[in-house]
Short mmCIF file of C-alpha atoms in Angstrom, two decimals:
data_model
loop_
_atom_site.label_atom_id
_atom_site.label_comp_id
_atom_site.label_asym_id
_atom_site.label_seq_id
_atom_site.Cartn_x
_atom_site.Cartn_y
_atom_site.Cartn_z
CA UNK A 1 17.13 96.12 -6.08
CA UNK A 2 15.38 96.61 -9.38
CA UNK A 3 16.30 93.09 -10.45
CA UNK A 4 14.76 91.71 -7.27
CA UNK A 5 11.52 93.55 -7.89
CA UNK A 6 11.47 92.43 -11.53
CA UNK A 7 11.79 88.82 -10.50
CA UNK A 8 9.30 89.10 -7.63
CA UNK A 9 6.75 90.57 -10.00
CA UNK A 10 7.06 87.55 -12.29
CA UNK A 11 7.52 85.01 -9.54
CA UNK A 12 5.06 86.36 -7.03
CA UNK A 13 5.96 84.81 -3.72
CA UNK A 14 5.58 86.48 -0.37
CA UNK A 15 9.20 87.54 -0.03
CA UNK A 16 8.98 88.46 3.64
CA UNK A 17 7.46 85.09 4.40
CA UNK A 18 10.16 83.40 2.36
CA UNK A 19 12.85 85.16 4.38
CA UNK A 20 11.11 84.18 7.61
CA UNK A 21 10.82 80.52 6.61
CA UNK A 22 14.43 80.46 5.48
CA UNK A 23 15.54 81.96 8.78
CA UNK A 24 13.41 79.58 10.77
CA UNK A 25 14.32 76.41 8.89
CA UNK A 26 17.95 76.97 7.97
CA UNK A 27 19.66 79.94 9.52
CA UNK A 28 18.26 79.56 13.00
CA UNK A 29 17.94 75.81 13.15
CA UNK A 30 18.64 75.05 16.80
CA UNK A 31 21.80 72.99 17.13
CA UNK A 32 22.42 71.47 20.55
CA UNK A 33 25.50 72.73 22.26
CA UNK A 34 27.49 69.48 22.19
CA UNK A 35 27.74 69.78 18.40
CA UNK A 36 30.36 72.47 18.82
CA UNK A 37 32.65 69.45 19.12
CA UNK A 38 33.70 68.06 15.74
CA UNK A 39 33.24 64.52 17.02
CA UNK A 40 29.46 64.99 17.15
CA UNK A 41 29.09 67.20 14.10
CA UNK A 42 30.04 64.89 11.23
CA UNK A 43 26.61 63.48 10.35
CA UNK A 44 26.54 65.57 7.19
CA UNK A 45 29.70 63.90 5.84
CA UNK A 46 27.91 61.13 3.91
CA UNK A 47 25.58 63.76 2.44
CA UNK A 48 28.52 65.89 1.30
CA UNK A 49 30.19 62.88 -0.27
CA UNK A 50 26.90 61.88 -1.90
CA UNK A 51 26.75 65.31 -3.51
CA UNK A 52 30.25 64.77 -4.89
CA UNK A 53 29.23 61.32 -6.11
CA UNK A 54 26.27 62.77 -7.98
CA UNK A 55 28.44 65.42 -9.62
CA UNK A 56 31.31 63.13 -10.61
CA UNK A 57 28.86 60.37 -11.54
CA UNK A 58 27.05 62.62 -14.01
CA UNK A 59 30.41 63.61 -15.47
CA UNK A 60 31.45 59.96 -15.82
CA UNK A 61 28.30 59.09 -17.78
CA UNK A 62 29.47 61.52 -20.46
CA UNK A 63 32.10 58.97 -21.46
CA UNK A 64 31.07 55.63 -19.95
CA UNK A 65 29.51 53.14 -22.37
CA UNK A 66 27.46 50.38 -20.69
CA UNK A 67 28.10 47.53 -23.09
CA UNK A 68 30.30 44.48 -22.52
CA UNK A 69 32.50 45.32 -25.50
CA UNK A 70 32.95 48.97 -24.62
CA UNK A 71 32.61 49.24 -20.82
CA UNK A 72 36.20 48.37 -19.97
CA UNK A 73 37.56 50.33 -22.91
CA UNK A 74 35.55 53.43 -22.00
CA UNK A 75 36.74 53.24 -18.37
CA UNK A 76 40.29 52.98 -19.70
CA UNK A 77 39.58 55.93 -21.99
CA UNK A 78 38.33 58.01 -19.05
CA UNK A 79 41.30 57.03 -16.90
CA UNK A 80 44.04 57.46 -19.47
CA UNK A 81 42.90 59.76 -22.27
CA UNK A 82 40.25 62.22 -21.15
CA UNK A 83 41.59 65.38 -19.59
CA UNK A 84 40.93 65.25 -15.81
CA UNK A 85 39.24 61.90 -16.39
CA UNK A 86 41.49 60.17 -13.88
CA UNK A 87 40.58 62.81 -11.31
CA UNK A 88 36.83 62.56 -11.87
CA UNK A 89 36.98 58.78 -11.72
CA UNK A 90 39.38 58.91 -8.77
CA UNK A 91 37.06 61.16 -6.78
CA UNK A 92 34.08 58.96 -7.62
CA UNK A 93 35.94 55.83 -6.60
CA UNK A 94 37.44 57.26 -3.43
CA UNK A 95 34.14 58.96 -2.66
CA UNK A 96 32.42 55.58 -2.66
CA UNK A 97 35.01 54.21 -0.25
CA UNK A 98 34.91 57.24 2.03
CA UNK A 99 31.11 57.24 2.01
CA UNK A 100 31.04 53.72 3.42
CA UNK A 101 33.57 54.74 6.08
CA UNK A 102 31.64 57.92 6.88
CA UNK A 103 28.38 55.98 7.24
CA UNK A 104 30.07 53.42 9.46
CA UNK A 105 31.52 56.11 11.73
CA UNK A 106 28.19 57.96 11.82
CA UNK A 107 26.42 54.75 12.86
CA UNK A 108 28.98 53.99 15.53
CA UNK A 109 28.61 57.48 16.95
CA UNK A 110 24.81 57.16 16.93
CA UNK A 111 24.98 53.77 18.68
CA UNK A 112 27.33 54.94 21.41
CA UNK A 113 25.38 58.13 22.13
CA UNK A 114 22.07 56.26 21.84
CA UNK A 115 20.83 59.03 19.55
CA UNK A 116 18.23 56.58 18.20
CA UNK A 117 16.38 56.39 21.52
CA UNK A 118 12.63 57.05 21.43
CA UNK A 119 11.05 58.81 19.65
CA UNK A 120 13.77 58.64 16.97
CA UNK A 121 13.75 54.88 16.21
CA UNK A 122 12.33 55.39 12.73
CA UNK A 123 15.21 57.60 11.72
CA UNK A 124 17.61 54.83 12.67
CA UNK A 125 15.70 52.46 10.39
CA UNK A 126 15.81 55.01 7.55
CA UNK A 127 19.54 55.22 8.27
CA UNK A 128 19.93 51.45 7.90
CA UNK A 129 18.07 51.68 4.59
CA UNK A 130 20.50 54.42 3.55
CA UNK A 131 23.40 52.11 4.42
CA UNK A 132 21.91 49.32 2.31
CA UNK A 133 21.30 51.73 -0.58
CA UNK A 134 24.90 52.89 -0.35
CA UNK A 135 26.20 49.33 -0.42
CA UNK A 136 23.98 48.55 -3.42
CA UNK A 137 25.37 51.67 -5.06
CA UNK A 138 28.89 50.46 -4.36
CA UNK A 139 28.23 46.94 -5.61
CA UNK A 140 26.49 47.97 -8.85
CA UNK A 141 29.02 50.71 -9.48
CA UNK A 142 31.96 48.38 -9.04
CA UNK A 143 30.52 45.93 -11.55
CA UNK A 144 30.38 48.63 -14.22
CA UNK A 145 34.17 48.76 -14.57
CA UNK A 146 33.94 45.34 -16.19
CA UNK A 147 37.45 44.19 -15.45
CA UNK A 148 38.24 40.67 -14.26
CA UNK A 149 37.78 41.39 -10.56
CA UNK A 150 34.58 43.39 -10.92
CA UNK A 151 33.10 40.87 -13.36
CA UNK A 152 33.69 37.96 -11.02
CA UNK A 153 32.65 39.99 -7.99
CA UNK A 154 29.36 40.52 -9.79
CA UNK A 155 29.07 36.81 -10.55
CA UNK A 156 29.79 35.79 -6.98
CA UNK A 157 27.81 38.63 -5.44
CA UNK A 158 24.65 37.90 -7.39
CA UNK A 159 25.03 34.17 -6.70
CA UNK A 160 24.31 34.78 -3.01
CA UNK A 161 20.70 35.40 -3.87
CA UNK A 162 20.44 31.75 -4.88
CA UNK A 163 20.46 30.86 -1.18
CA UNK A 164 17.29 32.86 -0.55
CA UNK A 165 14.58 30.22 0.02
CA UNK A 166 11.86 29.69 -2.63
CA UNK A 167 12.41 32.88 -4.65
CA UNK A 168 16.22 32.80 -4.85
CA UNK A 169 16.42 31.73 -8.48
CA UNK A 170 13.77 34.22 -9.54
CA UNK A 171 15.65 37.09 -7.89
CA UNK A 172 18.90 35.92 -9.42
CA UNK A 173 17.47 35.72 -12.94
CA UNK A 174 15.78 39.07 -12.49
CA UNK A 175 18.97 40.78 -11.33
CA UNK A 176 21.11 39.26 -14.03
CA UNK A 177 18.56 39.56 -16.80
CA UNK A 178 19.22 35.90 -17.60
CA UNK A 179 20.58 32.80 -15.97
CA UNK A 180 24.23 33.81 -16.17
CA UNK A 181 26.02 37.13 -16.01
CA UNK A 182 25.46 38.42 -19.54
CA UNK A 183 25.33 41.68 -21.51
CA UNK A 184 21.94 42.40 -19.98
CA UNK A 185 23.43 42.23 -16.48
CA UNK A 186 25.64 45.19 -17.24
CA UNK A 187 22.83 47.36 -18.60
CA UNK A 188 20.63 46.38 -15.65
CA UNK A 189 23.31 47.29 -13.14
CA UNK A 190 23.99 50.51 -15.00
CA UNK A 191 20.31 51.47 -14.94
CA UNK A 192 20.05 50.55 -11.26
CA UNK A 193 23.20 52.52 -10.48
CA UNK A 194 22.40 55.73 -12.31
CA UNK A 195 18.64 55.65 -12.72
CA UNK A 196 16.99 53.82 -9.87
CA UNK A 197 19.22 54.30 -6.84
CA UNK A 198 19.86 58.07 -7.01
CA UNK A 199 16.20 59.04 -6.56
CA UNK A 200 15.77 56.35 -3.88
CA UNK A 201 18.81 57.69 -2.07
CA UNK A 202 17.68 61.30 -2.44
CA UNK A 203 14.25 60.45 -1.08
CA UNK A 204 15.69 58.54 1.89
CA UNK A 205 18.11 61.38 2.66
CA UNK A 206 15.19 63.80 2.51
CA UNK A 207 13.21 61.61 4.92
CA UNK A 208 16.23 61.20 7.20
CA UNK A 209 16.73 64.95 7.44
CA UNK A 210 13.01 65.64 7.70
CA UNK A 211 12.61 63.31 10.67
CA UNK A 212 15.78 64.73 12.18
CA UNK A 213 14.46 68.28 11.83
CA UNK A 214 11.01 67.41 13.14
CA UNK A 215 12.51 66.05 16.33
CA UNK A 216 15.50 68.33 16.44
CA UNK A 217 18.99 66.95 16.84
CA UNK A 218 19.12 64.55 19.80
CA UNK A 219 20.89 65.89 22.83
CA UNK A 220 23.42 63.80 24.68
CA UNK A 221 21.70 61.49 27.13
CA UNK A 222 22.02 62.82 30.66
CA UNK A 223 23.25 66.20 29.43
CA UNK A 224 19.93 67.59 28.24
CA UNK A 225 19.26 71.29 28.56
CA UNK A 226 22.76 72.48 27.77
CA UNK A 227 21.20 74.90 25.30
CA UNK A 228 21.25 75.46 21.58
CA UNK A 229 22.93 77.74 19.09
CA UNK A 230 21.78 78.70 15.56
CA UNK A 231 22.82 76.70 12.49
CA UNK A 232 24.29 79.78 10.83
CA UNK A 233 27.13 80.67 11.00
CA UNK A 234 28.88 78.23 13.31
CA UNK A 235 27.54 74.90 12.05
CA UNK A 236 27.22 76.13 8.48
CA UNK A 237 30.94 76.85 8.39
CA UNK A 238 31.66 73.47 9.94
CA UNK A 239 29.90 71.89 6.96
CA UNK A 240 31.81 74.11 4.52
CA UNK A 241 35.11 73.19 6.19
CA UNK A 242 34.18 69.51 6.06
CA UNK A 243 33.34 69.88 2.36
CA UNK A 244 36.67 71.54 1.57
CA UNK A 245 38.50 68.98 3.65
CA UNK A 246 36.78 66.10 1.85
CA UNK A 247 37.40 67.42 -1.65
CA UNK A 248 41.05 67.93 -0.71
CA UNK A 249 41.38 64.42 0.69
CA UNK A 250 39.61 62.83 -2.28
CA UNK A 251 41.68 64.79 -4.80
CA UNK A 252 44.90 63.94 -2.99
CA UNK A 253 43.98 60.25 -2.81
CA UNK A 254 43.06 60.24 -6.50
CA UNK A 255 46.45 61.67 -7.37
CA UNK A 256 48.54 59.57 -5.01
CA UNK A 257 46.54 56.35 -5.28
CA UNK A 258 44.65 56.60 -8.57
CA UNK A 259 42.19 53.79 -9.26
CA UNK A 260 43.59 51.24 -11.68
CA UNK A 261 41.74 49.43 -14.43
CA UNK A 262 43.08 45.88 -14.16
CA UNK A 263 42.56 43.18 -16.74
CA UNK A 264 39.53 43.24 -19.02
CA UNK A 265 36.81 40.79 -18.01
CA UNK A 266 37.12 37.32 -19.52
CA UNK A 267 33.98 35.32 -18.72
CA UNK A 268 35.68 31.96 -19.36
CA UNK A 269 38.47 32.34 -16.81
CA UNK A 270 38.15 33.08 -13.09
CA UNK A 271 41.20 34.84 -11.65
CA UNK A 272 43.00 33.06 -8.80
CA UNK A 273 42.75 35.69 -6.10
CA UNK A 274 39.22 36.95 -6.27
CA UNK A 275 37.94 39.31 -3.64
CA UNK A 276 35.15 41.84 -3.34
CA UNK A 277 35.79 45.43 -2.39
CA UNK A 278 37.03 45.77 1.20
CA UNK A 279 33.69 46.94 2.60
CA UNK A 280 32.21 43.57 1.71
CA UNK A 281 35.05 41.70 3.47
CA UNK A 282 33.03 41.02 6.64
CA UNK A 283 30.17 39.53 4.61
CA UNK A 284 32.64 37.63 2.44
CA UNK A 285 34.49 36.27 5.48
CA UNK A 286 31.29 35.05 7.10
CA UNK A 287 30.22 33.33 3.91
CA UNK A 288 33.60 31.64 3.69
CA UNK A 289 33.41 30.47 7.31
CA UNK A 290 29.88 29.11 7.19
CA UNK A 291 27.96 26.97 4.70
CA UNK A 292 26.15 29.22 2.24
CA UNK A 293 22.60 28.92 3.59
CA UNK A 294 23.65 29.26 7.25
CA UNK A 295 25.87 32.19 6.33
CA UNK A 296 23.05 33.97 4.54
CA UNK A 297 20.59 33.29 7.37
CA UNK A 298 23.00 34.64 9.98
CA UNK A 299 23.63 37.75 7.86
CA UNK A 300 19.90 38.32 7.53
CA UNK A 301 19.51 37.79 11.30
CA UNK A 302 22.30 40.30 11.93
CA UNK A 303 20.65 42.78 9.58
CA UNK A 304 17.31 42.39 11.37
CA UNK A 305 18.97 42.99 14.75
CA UNK A 306 20.75 46.05 13.33
CA UNK A 307 17.56 47.44 11.81
CA UNK A 308 15.44 47.03 14.92
CA UNK A 309 18.20 47.70 17.42
CA UNK A 310 16.52 50.81 18.94
CA UNK A 311 13.55 48.66 19.96
CA UNK A 312 15.75 45.82 21.23
CA UNK A 313 17.82 48.32 23.19
CA UNK A 314 14.67 49.77 24.72
CA UNK A 315 13.55 46.26 25.71
CA UNK A 316 16.85 45.61 27.48
CA UNK A 317 16.63 49.01 29.11
CA UNK A 318 13.33 48.02 30.71
CA UNK A 319 14.49 44.54 31.76
CA UNK A 320 17.97 45.48 32.93
CA UNK A 321 18.07 49.24 33.58
CA UNK A 322 21.62 49.14 34.88
CA UNK A 323 23.29 47.44 31.91
CA UNK A 324 24.38 49.67 29.09
CA UNK A 325 23.45 47.27 26.31
CA UNK A 326 24.25 49.80 23.57
CA UNK A 327 27.90 49.72 24.64
CA UNK A 328 27.90 45.94 24.27
CA UNK A 329 26.14 46.14 20.92
CA UNK A 330 28.36 48.97 19.66
CA UNK A 331 31.52 47.16 20.68
CA UNK A 332 30.29 43.97 19.00
CA UNK A 333 29.32 45.91 15.89
CA UNK A 334 32.68 47.66 15.58
CA UNK A 335 34.70 44.68 16.76
CA UNK A 336 33.10 42.12 14.47
CA UNK A 337 33.35 44.32 11.42
CA UNK A 338 36.96 45.29 12.11
CA UNK A 339 38.08 41.74 12.94
CA UNK A 340 36.37 40.21 9.92
CA UNK A 341 37.69 42.93 7.62
CA UNK A 342 41.27 42.64 8.82
CA UNK A 343 41.06 38.86 8.83
CA UNK A 344 39.83 38.79 5.25
CA UNK A 345 42.41 41.37 4.22
CA UNK A 346 45.25 39.23 5.53
CA UNK A 347 44.13 35.89 4.06
CA UNK A 348 43.94 35.01 0.42
CA UNK B 1 40.04 111.62 9.47
CA UNK B 2 36.72 111.61 11.25
CA UNK B 3 34.99 110.90 7.96
CA UNK B 4 36.89 107.69 7.48
CA UNK B 5 35.20 106.00 10.40
CA UNK B 6 31.83 106.53 8.84
CA UNK B 7 32.61 104.63 5.65
CA UNK B 8 30.37 101.63 5.04
CA UNK B 9 33.27 99.18 4.85
CA UNK B 10 36.51 99.46 6.69
CA UNK B 11 39.81 98.84 4.95
CA UNK B 12 40.15 95.54 6.75
CA UNK B 13 36.71 94.44 5.57
CA UNK B 14 37.45 95.61 2.06
CA UNK B 15 40.55 93.45 1.81
CA UNK B 16 38.84 90.50 3.46
CA UNK B 17 36.01 90.73 0.93
CA UNK B 18 38.47 91.23 -1.92
CA UNK B 19 40.47 88.14 -1.10
CA UNK B 20 37.46 86.00 -0.25
CA UNK B 21 35.52 87.09 -3.31
CA UNK B 22 38.58 86.93 -5.53
CA UNK B 23 39.44 83.49 -4.30
CA UNK B 24 35.92 82.19 -4.82
CA UNK B 25 35.79 83.79 -8.26
CA UNK B 26 39.09 82.25 -9.33
CA UNK B 27 38.05 78.87 -7.96
CA UNK B 28 34.81 79.07 -9.92
CA UNK B 29 36.60 80.09 -13.12
CA UNK B 30 39.18 77.33 -12.74
CA UNK B 31 36.46 74.80 -12.02
CA UNK B 32 34.47 75.81 -15.09
CA UNK B 33 37.61 75.73 -17.25
CA UNK B 34 38.50 72.22 -16.08
CA UNK B 35 34.88 71.13 -16.47
CA UNK B 36 34.95 72.33 -20.07
CA UNK B 37 38.27 70.57 -20.70
CA UNK B 38 36.80 67.35 -19.33
CA UNK B 39 33.55 67.55 -21.26
CA UNK B 40 34.82 68.81 -24.61
CA UNK B 41 35.74 65.80 -26.73
CA UNK B 42 39.32 65.14 -27.72
CA UNK B 43 39.27 65.72 -31.44
CA UNK B 44 42.77 64.48 -32.02
CA UNK B 45 45.42 66.00 -34.23
CA UNK B 46 44.88 67.26 -37.74
CA UNK B 47 46.33 64.94 -40.30
CA UNK B 48 46.50 65.31 -44.03
CA UNK B 49 46.11 62.23 -46.14
CA UNK B 50 46.64 62.02 -49.86
CA UNK B 51 44.41 59.71 -51.84
CA UNK B 52 44.74 58.67 -55.47
CA UNK B 53 41.25 59.06 -56.91
CA UNK B 54 41.61 58.56 -60.67
CA UNK B 55 43.89 58.23 -63.66
CA UNK B 56 43.75 61.27 -65.92
CA UNK B 57 43.19 59.05 -68.96
CA UNK B 58 40.10 57.36 -67.49
CA UNK B 59 37.90 60.46 -67.32
CA UNK B 60 37.45 62.40 -70.56
CA UNK B 61 36.61 66.09 -70.54
CA UNK B 62 33.01 66.72 -69.52
CA UNK B 63 32.66 63.49 -67.58
CA UNK B 64 32.47 62.83 -63.86
CA UNK B 65 33.07 59.76 -61.80
CA UNK B 66 31.69 58.90 -58.37
CA UNK B 67 33.77 57.13 -55.76
CA UNK B 68 33.80 56.61 -52.02
CA UNK B 69 36.53 57.60 -49.61
CA UNK B 70 35.56 55.93 -46.40
CA UNK B 71 31.85 56.65 -46.31
CA UNK B 72 32.11 60.00 -48.04
CA UNK B 73 31.02 60.06 -51.69
CA UNK B 74 33.16 62.16 -54.01
CA UNK B 75 32.90 63.25 -57.62
CA UNK B 76 35.98 63.61 -59.78
CA UNK B 77 35.08 65.96 -62.63
CA UNK B 78 37.19 66.61 -65.71
CA UNK B 79 36.53 70.19 -66.83
CA UNK B 80 38.24 71.90 -69.71
CA UNK B 81 40.61 73.67 -67.38
CA UNK B 82 41.51 70.54 -65.43
CA UNK B 83 40.34 68.19 -62.74
CA UNK B 84 38.15 69.18 -59.83
CA UNK B 85 37.00 66.96 -56.98
CA UNK B 86 33.74 67.73 -55.16
CA UNK B 87 32.10 66.30 -52.13
CA UNK B 88 28.91 64.49 -53.02
CA UNK B 89 27.09 65.95 -50.03
CA UNK B 90 24.60 68.67 -50.86
CA UNK B 91 25.39 71.93 -49.07
CA UNK B 92 21.71 72.48 -48.37
CA UNK B 93 20.75 69.79 -45.86
CA UNK B 94 23.20 66.96 -46.38
CA UNK B 95 21.54 64.66 -48.93
CA UNK B 96 23.71 63.02 -51.55
CA UNK B 97 23.83 64.68 -54.96
CA UNK B 98 23.80 62.75 -58.23
CA UNK B 99 25.77 63.50 -61.36
CA UNK B 100 23.53 63.71 -64.40
CA UNK B 101 25.74 63.20 -67.40
CA UNK B 102 23.19 64.14 -70.05
CA UNK B 103 22.34 67.46 -68.42
CA UNK B 104 25.91 68.08 -67.23
CA UNK B 105 24.89 68.93 -63.71
CA UNK B 106 24.76 67.70 -60.12
CA UNK B 107 21.22 67.20 -58.92
CA UNK B 108 20.08 66.82 -55.33
CA UNK B 109 16.82 64.84 -55.16
CA UNK B 110 15.80 66.06 -51.71
CA UNK B 111 15.00 69.70 -52.50
CA UNK B 112 15.85 69.98 -56.17
CA UNK B 113 19.19 71.64 -55.68
CA UNK B 114 21.18 71.98 -58.91
CA UNK B 115 24.93 72.48 -59.18
CA UNK B 116 27.00 73.22 -62.27
CA UNK B 117 29.94 70.91 -63.16
CA UNK B 118 32.26 73.44 -61.44
CA UNK B 119 30.27 73.02 -58.22
CA UNK B 120 28.52 76.41 -58.27
CA UNK B 121 24.83 76.62 -57.45
CA UNK B 122 22.62 76.90 -60.50
CA UNK B 123 19.22 76.48 -58.94
CA UNK B 124 17.33 75.42 -55.87
CA UNK B 125 17.95 76.13 -52.20
CA UNK B 126 21.66 75.24 -51.65
CA UNK B 127 23.38 78.18 -49.94
CA UNK B 128 26.88 77.64 -51.29
CA UNK B 129 28.77 75.65 -53.93
CA UNK B 130 29.69 72.02 -53.39
CA UNK B 131 32.62 71.50 -51.05
CA UNK B 132 35.80 70.99 -52.96
CA UNK B 133 38.95 68.99 -52.31
CA UNK B 134 42.48 70.11 -52.98
CA UNK B 135 43.59 68.37 -56.17
CA UNK B 136 47.09 67.62 -57.39
CA UNK B 137 48.13 65.73 -60.49
CA UNK B 138 51.30 63.70 -60.52
CA UNK B 139 52.34 61.25 -63.23
CA UNK B 140 48.90 61.33 -64.84
CA UNK B 141 47.29 60.39 -61.54
CA UNK B 142 44.74 62.56 -59.74
CA UNK B 143 45.30 62.96 -56.01
CA UNK B 144 43.23 64.69 -53.39
CA UNK B 145 44.36 65.83 -49.96
CA UNK B 146 41.94 65.24 -47.11
CA UNK B 147 42.18 66.80 -43.70
CA UNK B 148 41.30 64.34 -41.00
CA UNK B 149 41.14 64.54 -37.28
CA UNK B 150 41.89 61.23 -35.71
CA UNK B 151 39.69 61.28 -32.61
CA UNK B 152 39.58 58.41 -30.15
CA UNK B 153 36.37 56.88 -31.41
CA UNK B 154 36.54 57.83 -35.08
#
């Protein structure tokens, strides 16, 4: 107890108040009863994975060298020489994949339970921004490996911006730090990946949770008033279990299916079978099916519908109260993404 | 027996705490150990390399000759009792010393450190004598043995 008094004397906060706030905000956060079911309680998964990404990402920067001559070699060094390097890189790589999956599942669950219904539309939009940030993370991170596939994925991926009307070329040059993919592209992507995106992501997560807490977790539509239980211990332990489960899964995947390094990037030769990472398959498939500008416009249209879906859903609700439009939208969302992904996975 | 019930922690709780705490502690220790192993650079194995640095005939007694092994400057000195090889890096703060033939001394220009031909400190701030290499003479050739660690990036 003496230590506590010593600290409180030098860090004079109202300890009783602190305990009260802590109890009110964390320990006794009211969790609606349906979250006793695991199916509804996995919203924290992307956050847990993000925490692992931050940790492993910091560790990777200890060895990664963001220069065209050294990038591939340093990734190889991490994977093959550094003790536990393969594991750190494996967890980071698998974490990025699982994070996309976790976000997708979280979104699907939110769509089908209509958890975005008023007054929570803004949190859905913040969620969409979080998805876009995650995908930017994934894209920039993948390019840092600097092997053949990641180099050409970067080339192709940045080329899409050309189709943006009027400012396409400007954006492209800005992103690449030149007209072509060049040494500056790598440093830019590195800076975006480790310097710019983490604070953006952290801020968005903070907003997401803040809005969530201000409203309280949405109850299931039509089952309101089932009651609440406190965050601690039941939900707290759910999060701990999820964390342990995830670290186990990511470690196991890293050991069983460790990320490879491929061929070093050669800017004067495009490999025959070039593909982005699987989570960009739907986008890639659409762009293969349609002419570039139409493809881009339809993707942007899809993104706008996704972003403002809570408002669109509300509109349909007023016009056609009996139709459950969110089921239609959710099925389309899942169906399209799955079909396009599988389609792209099967075709070269 | 009645007293036992009044104890603050029951036996069951004690063991639960022991295993939980012990498990967490061991996990933390293992994590920190692995973290250290990951972060600490791989220095590589020690290797000893022998370099020929001079012919005995070329350096008369009382003379010194400067040469570079890699980027490290060395001085081969012929004293009356044989050859000695010193590192040319001042032991004070790492500047490069200079052999002054007329004064028969090593002089460091940074902080006026002075070393005798046998490497010992004669004046100035250096805390210890010049670093010395192991010397062997075979067939009138002077060799030194250098310990190197072949790290990944060195």
